[in-house]
Tab-separated table of C-alpha atoms in Angstrom:
chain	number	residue	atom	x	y	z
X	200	UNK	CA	151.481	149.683	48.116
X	201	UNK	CA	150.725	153.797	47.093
X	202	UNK	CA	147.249	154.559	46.513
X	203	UNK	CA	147.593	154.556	42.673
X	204	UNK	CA	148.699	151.004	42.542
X	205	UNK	CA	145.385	149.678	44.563
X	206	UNK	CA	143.109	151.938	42.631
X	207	UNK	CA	144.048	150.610	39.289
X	208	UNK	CA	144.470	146.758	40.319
X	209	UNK	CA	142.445	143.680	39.668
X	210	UNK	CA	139.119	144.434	40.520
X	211	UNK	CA	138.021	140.635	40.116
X	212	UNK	CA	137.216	140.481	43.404
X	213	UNK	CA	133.852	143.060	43.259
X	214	UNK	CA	130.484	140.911	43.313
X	215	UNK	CA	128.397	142.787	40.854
X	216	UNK	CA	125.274	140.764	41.488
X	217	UNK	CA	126.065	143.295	44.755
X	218	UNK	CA	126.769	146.657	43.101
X	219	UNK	CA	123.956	146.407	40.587
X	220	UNK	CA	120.452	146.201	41.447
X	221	UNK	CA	116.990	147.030	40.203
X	222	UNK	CA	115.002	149.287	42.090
X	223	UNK	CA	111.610	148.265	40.955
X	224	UNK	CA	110.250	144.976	42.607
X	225	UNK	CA	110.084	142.468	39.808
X	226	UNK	CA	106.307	142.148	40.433
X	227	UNK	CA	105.924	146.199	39.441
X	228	UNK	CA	107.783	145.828	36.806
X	229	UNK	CA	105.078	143.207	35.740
X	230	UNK	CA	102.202	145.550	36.654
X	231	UNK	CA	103.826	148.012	34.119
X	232	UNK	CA	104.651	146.063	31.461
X	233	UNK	CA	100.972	144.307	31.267
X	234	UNK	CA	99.079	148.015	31.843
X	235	UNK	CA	101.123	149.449	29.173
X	236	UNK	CA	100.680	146.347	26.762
X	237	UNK	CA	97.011	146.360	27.491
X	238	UNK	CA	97.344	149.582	25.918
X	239	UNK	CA	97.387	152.442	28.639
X	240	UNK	CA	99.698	155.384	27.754
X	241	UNK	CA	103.183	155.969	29.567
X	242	UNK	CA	101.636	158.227	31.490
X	243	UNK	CA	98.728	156.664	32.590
X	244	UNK	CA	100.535	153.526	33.350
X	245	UNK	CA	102.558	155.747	35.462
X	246	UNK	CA	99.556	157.448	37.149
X	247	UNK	CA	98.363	153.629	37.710
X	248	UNK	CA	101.850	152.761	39.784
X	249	UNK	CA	101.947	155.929	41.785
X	250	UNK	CA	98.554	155.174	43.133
X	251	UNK	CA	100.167	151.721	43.931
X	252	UNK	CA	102.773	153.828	46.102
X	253	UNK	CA	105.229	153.904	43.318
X	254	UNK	CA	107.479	156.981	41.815
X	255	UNK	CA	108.958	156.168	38.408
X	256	UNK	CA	109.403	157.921	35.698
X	257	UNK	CA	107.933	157.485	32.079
X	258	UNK	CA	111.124	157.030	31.034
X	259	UNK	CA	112.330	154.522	33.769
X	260	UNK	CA	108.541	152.395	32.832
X	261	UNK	CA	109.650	152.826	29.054
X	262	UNK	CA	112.937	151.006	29.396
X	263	UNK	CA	110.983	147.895	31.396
């Protein structure tokens, strides 16, 4: 089989449940969503998580 012919076959077999994953604990993501619904900014819900030990972005919070 050339390399062009297993490159573009059935890729069925690939467990995405593997390849994909969140990088946040769920339980963070929680923390987030409830400081920024009780009304903290982006920013200071971000503040909030990195003195919990945790680097994300205001973007990366804003998509939770």
């Amino acid at each position: 089989m050339s390399e062009i012919d297993r490159l573009i076959g059935d890729s069925g077999w690939i467990d995405l449940e593997f390849v994909e994953r969140e990088r946040t604990p769920e339980q963070i993501v929680e923390v987030g969503i409830q400081l920024h619904l009780a009304g903290l900014s982006l920013s200071n819900t971000k503040q909030h998580l990195e003195r919990l030990g945790v680097q994300r972005s205001r973007t990366a919070i804003h998509n939770w």
